[in-house]
Short mmCIF file of C-alpha atoms in Angstrom, two decimals:
data_model
loop_
_atom_site.label_atom_id
_atom_site.label_comp_id
_atom_site.label_asym_id
_atom_site.label_seq_id
_atom_site.Cartn_x
_atom_site.Cartn_y
_atom_site.Cartn_z
CA UNK A 29 9.38 183.49 -106.38
CA UNK A 30 13.24 183.01 -105.29
CA UNK A 31 13.88 182.73 -101.87
CA UNK A 32 17.33 182.19 -99.64
CA UNK A 33 17.17 180.18 -96.29
CA UNK A 34 19.77 181.23 -94.84
CA UNK A 35 20.86 178.92 -91.47
CA UNK A 36 21.81 179.39 -88.94
CA UNK A 37 19.28 181.68 -87.29
CA UNK A 38 21.73 182.70 -84.55
CA UNK A 39 24.84 181.40 -82.94
CA UNK A 40 26.10 182.00 -79.91
CA UNK A 41 29.72 181.19 -79.96
CA UNK A 42 33.48 182.41 -78.00
CA UNK A 43 35.72 184.10 -78.74
CA UNK A 44 37.92 182.82 -81.00
CA UNK A 45 36.44 180.23 -82.41
CA UNK A 46 35.85 179.94 -86.17
CA UNK A 47 31.84 180.48 -87.20
CA UNK A 48 30.47 179.49 -90.28
CA UNK A 49 26.88 180.64 -92.17
CA UNK A 50 25.39 179.66 -95.34
CA UNK A 51 22.28 180.39 -97.61
CA UNK A 52 20.58 178.02 -99.97
CA UNK A 53 18.41 177.88 -102.69
CA UNK A 54 16.26 176.11 -105.15
CA UNK A 55 17.63 178.79 -107.57
CA UNK A 56 20.33 179.98 -109.86
CA UNK A 57 21.97 183.40 -108.84
CA UNK A 58 24.66 185.85 -110.71
CA UNK A 59 26.26 186.87 -107.44
CA UNK A 60 26.37 186.18 -103.30
CA UNK A 61 26.93 189.05 -101.35
CA UNK A 62 27.54 189.07 -97.77
CA UNK A 63 26.77 191.46 -95.71
CA UNK A 64 26.86 192.71 -91.61
CA UNK A 65 25.20 194.99 -90.13
CA UNK A 66 25.46 196.51 -86.31
CA UNK A 67 23.01 197.11 -84.41
CA UNK A 68 20.79 200.18 -85.75
CA UNK A 69 22.67 200.45 -88.58
CA UNK A 70 22.31 199.82 -92.11
CA UNK A 71 24.28 196.67 -93.40
CA UNK A 72 27.83 196.48 -94.98
CA UNK A 73 28.59 194.97 -97.58
CA UNK A 74 32.16 192.57 -96.44
CA UNK A 75 32.06 190.68 -99.48
CA UNK A 76 30.77 190.26 -103.23
CA UNK A 77 31.83 186.87 -105.21
CA UNK A 78 30.57 186.79 -109.43
CA UNK A 79 31.03 182.96 -110.46
CA UNK A 80 30.36 180.11 -109.20
CA UNK A 81 33.53 178.47 -107.51
CA UNK A 82 35.12 181.36 -106.59
CA UNK A 83 36.02 181.77 -102.89
CA UNK A 84 37.68 185.51 -101.69
CA UNK A 85 38.94 186.17 -98.27
CA UNK A 86 38.34 190.03 -96.96
CA UNK A 87 40.69 190.03 -93.98
CA UNK A 88 39.85 186.85 -91.36
CA UNK A 89 36.64 186.35 -93.20
CA UNK A 90 36.30 183.74 -96.18
CA UNK A 91 33.15 182.86 -98.86
CA UNK A 92 32.65 181.03 -101.53
CA UNK A 93 29.70 180.92 -104.23
CA UNK A 94 28.26 177.27 -104.30
CA UNK A 95 29.78 175.43 -107.73
CA UNK A 96 25.54 174.92 -107.93
CA UNK A 97 25.35 178.46 -108.11
CA UNK A 98 22.59 177.93 -105.91
CA UNK A 99 24.11 178.02 -102.53
CA UNK A 100 27.04 180.14 -100.58
CA UNK A 101 28.79 180.27 -97.09
CA UNK A 102 30.75 182.72 -94.80
CA UNK A 103 33.15 181.49 -93.04
CA UNK A 104 34.87 183.90 -89.76
CA UNK A 105 38.26 182.47 -88.52
CA UNK A 106 39.31 183.07 -84.74
CA UNK A 107 35.91 185.41 -83.78
CA UNK A 108 36.48 188.97 -81.51
CA UNK A 109 33.80 190.40 -79.84
CA UNK A 110 33.61 193.48 -82.50
CA UNK A 111 32.44 190.01 -85.06
CA UNK A 112 29.22 190.88 -82.94
CA UNK A 113 26.29 191.35 -85.89
CA UNK A 114 23.12 190.65 -87.40
CA UNK A 115 24.87 188.72 -91.26
CA UNK A 116 23.09 188.36 -93.97
CA UNK A 117 23.77 187.15 -97.64
CA UNK A 118 22.08 188.35 -100.93
CA UNK A 119 21.25 187.38 -104.10
CA UNK A 120 21.38 188.47 -107.47
CA UNK A 121 19.04 186.75 -110.08
CA UNK A 122 18.03 187.81 -113.93
CA UNK A 123 13.77 188.76 -113.26
CA UNK A 124 11.53 188.58 -116.05
CA UNK A 125 11.60 191.01 -118.41
CA UNK A 126 15.59 190.78 -118.35
CA UNK A 127 16.56 193.23 -114.89
CA UNK A 128 18.89 191.53 -112.10
CA UNK A 129 16.81 191.75 -108.66
CA UNK A 130 18.51 191.15 -105.25
CA UNK A 131 17.03 188.91 -102.95
CA UNK A 132 18.43 188.77 -99.23
CA UNK A 133 18.09 185.99 -96.53
CA UNK A 134 16.40 186.59 -92.93
CA UNK A 135 20.45 187.05 -91.24
CA UNK A 136 22.76 184.53 -88.96
CA UNK A 137 23.00 186.79 -85.59
CA UNK A 138 25.99 186.28 -84.43
CA UNK A 139 26.47 186.11 -80.75
CA UNK A 140 30.75 186.20 -79.62
CA UNK A 141 31.07 185.74 -75.54
CA UNK A 142 34.77 186.98 -74.27
CA UNK B 14 32.88 211.94 -97.93
CA UNK B 15 30.85 209.77 -100.75
CA UNK B 16 28.23 207.89 -99.12
CA UNK B 17 24.68 207.85 -98.52
CA UNK B 18 22.79 209.46 -95.73
CA UNK B 19 19.42 209.25 -94.75
CA UNK B 20 17.53 211.47 -92.06
CA UNK B 21 17.00 211.48 -89.12
CA UNK B 22 18.04 208.75 -87.65
CA UNK B 23 14.78 208.22 -85.14
CA UNK B 24 11.29 208.91 -86.18
CA UNK B 25 8.10 209.39 -83.94
CA UNK B 26 4.53 210.14 -85.63
CA UNK B 27 1.17 209.36 -84.26
CA UNK B 28 -1.12 207.48 -85.92
CA UNK B 29 -3.18 208.72 -89.47
CA UNK B 30 -0.14 210.90 -90.14
CA UNK B 31 1.91 210.93 -93.07
CA UNK B 32 5.30 210.85 -92.98
CA UNK B 33 8.18 211.58 -95.30
CA UNK B 34 11.93 209.71 -95.17
CA UNK B 35 14.68 211.63 -96.92
CA UNK B 36 17.60 209.53 -98.50
CA UNK B 37 20.74 211.03 -100.15
CA UNK B 38 23.21 210.00 -102.33
CA UNK B 39 27.03 211.82 -103.77
CA UNK B 40 27.73 208.33 -105.16
CA UNK B 41 26.52 209.07 -108.74
CA UNK B 42 24.50 206.05 -108.33
CA UNK B 43 21.38 205.53 -111.09
CA UNK B 44 19.46 203.04 -108.91
CA UNK B 45 18.61 203.22 -105.47
CA UNK B 46 15.88 201.37 -103.30
CA UNK B 47 13.86 201.25 -100.44
CA UNK B 48 13.92 198.65 -97.90
CA UNK B 49 11.77 198.16 -94.35
CA UNK B 50 13.48 195.73 -91.57
CA UNK B 51 11.95 193.72 -88.61
CA UNK B 52 13.16 192.51 -86.02
CA UNK B 53 13.98 188.69 -87.29
CA UNK B 54 12.89 189.17 -90.82
CA UNK B 55 15.12 190.20 -93.95
CA UNK B 56 15.11 193.27 -96.18
CA UNK B 57 12.33 193.58 -97.87
CA UNK B 58 11.89 195.69 -100.50
CA UNK B 59 9.49 198.93 -100.84
CA UNK B 60 10.67 200.80 -103.73
CA UNK B 61 12.97 201.21 -105.77
CA UNK B 62 13.64 203.67 -108.79
CA UNK B 63 16.61 202.97 -111.72
CA UNK B 64 16.36 206.38 -113.40
CA UNK B 65 15.43 209.40 -111.99
CA UNK B 66 11.38 210.08 -112.63
CA UNK B 67 10.66 206.57 -112.76
CA UNK B 68 10.33 204.15 -110.01
CA UNK B 69 8.81 200.33 -109.97
CA UNK B 70 6.94 198.61 -106.91
CA UNK B 71 9.21 196.14 -104.80
CA UNK B 72 7.88 192.95 -102.67
CA UNK B 73 5.10 195.87 -100.39
CA UNK B 74 4.24 198.56 -102.32
CA UNK B 75 1.27 199.30 -100.17
CA UNK B 76 0.71 202.07 -98.04
CA UNK B 77 3.91 204.06 -99.70
CA UNK B 78 4.90 206.25 -102.29
CA UNK B 79 8.29 207.85 -103.50
CA UNK B 80 9.29 210.09 -105.17
CA UNK B 81 12.66 210.69 -107.56
CA UNK B 82 12.82 214.28 -108.72
CA UNK B 83 17.25 214.59 -108.64
CA UNK B 84 19.25 211.18 -108.89
CA UNK B 85 20.87 212.06 -105.52
CA UNK B 86 17.30 212.07 -103.67
CA UNK B 87 14.65 209.45 -103.09
CA UNK B 88 12.21 210.15 -100.84
CA UNK B 89 10.36 207.91 -98.40
CA UNK B 90 6.66 209.12 -97.75
CA UNK B 91 4.58 206.61 -95.39
CA UNK B 92 0.98 207.27 -95.55
CA UNK B 93 -1.41 206.68 -93.18
CA UNK B 94 -2.85 203.65 -95.64
CA UNK B 95 0.37 201.41 -94.09
CA UNK B 96 -1.44 199.33 -91.64
CA UNK B 97 1.95 198.44 -90.03
CA UNK B 98 4.68 201.34 -90.42
CA UNK B 99 6.58 201.48 -86.91
CA UNK B 100 10.27 199.44 -88.95
CA UNK B 101 13.37 200.47 -89.86
CA UNK B 102 13.68 201.60 -93.02
CA UNK B 103 16.84 201.82 -94.96
CA UNK B 104 17.50 203.52 -98.81
CA UNK B 105 20.02 202.02 -100.47
CA UNK B 106 21.77 202.74 -104.04
CA UNK B 107 23.98 201.03 -106.73
CA UNK B 108 25.40 201.74 -110.31
CA UNK B 109 23.16 200.45 -113.00
CA UNK B 110 24.62 199.31 -115.65
CA UNK B 111 23.44 199.08 -119.13
CA UNK B 112 20.72 196.16 -119.80
CA UNK B 113 19.29 196.38 -116.48
CA UNK B 114 22.02 194.22 -114.81
CA UNK B 115 22.82 196.03 -111.44
CA UNK B 116 25.41 196.50 -109.45
CA UNK B 117 26.51 195.90 -105.81
CA UNK B 118 23.67 197.82 -103.66
CA UNK B 119 25.10 200.37 -100.48
CA UNK B 120 23.22 200.92 -97.57
CA UNK B 121 22.45 204.00 -95.51
CA UNK B 122 22.49 203.90 -91.73
CA UNK B 123 18.90 204.21 -91.52
CA UNK B 124 15.70 205.83 -90.26
CA UNK B 125 13.60 203.93 -87.39
CA UNK B 126 10.04 204.76 -87.09
CA UNK B 127 7.84 204.69 -84.30
CA UNK B 128 4.60 205.33 -84.94
CA UNK B 129 2.78 205.86 -81.90
#
């Protein structure tokens, strides 16, 4: 089935640095979603991307839907301590039978040192 | 406030007991989902339901059961047949558009189940 390769698995950065993470696949996706999960909480949607090539920002976050529809990246600029958490990418694809299904990457764990 | 609620936040059970996790949403979403999350893993789909009184197995349905008697509620039962039930369980919901296309999924706060 469809799989997403999310990297890096973890990142340790200093406050103020920029961060970049990405998800790649050998399969085509119709929608890319980026979520953030705080410890012990459910994931919260950060950015949704619906069209190949789309570049969308949400405050200090920017995400792009790859032109091949097989990848997406998320950038965080000028990181702050509250950016700590696990970031998940998720892709919607057309499954057999014509329904759309969602698959998740394994997450990027971000640690920000003050 | 609209949202998804899961209760309880923490749940402890003895091995061999069935346990039911609650998930309620007041977003008027058609579709609801249950995921399991283990450390270092992504989210794995257990069951999902696109409409009342209908549900489908996900990737890891063995040892779990669900019901969808009301649009707002999608409880998950972890049965004694589940070999490794200790995990963080997440419920989600989404608008289910016509033609089988789903919209963005929104998550509840999760229930951490520990089986002793």
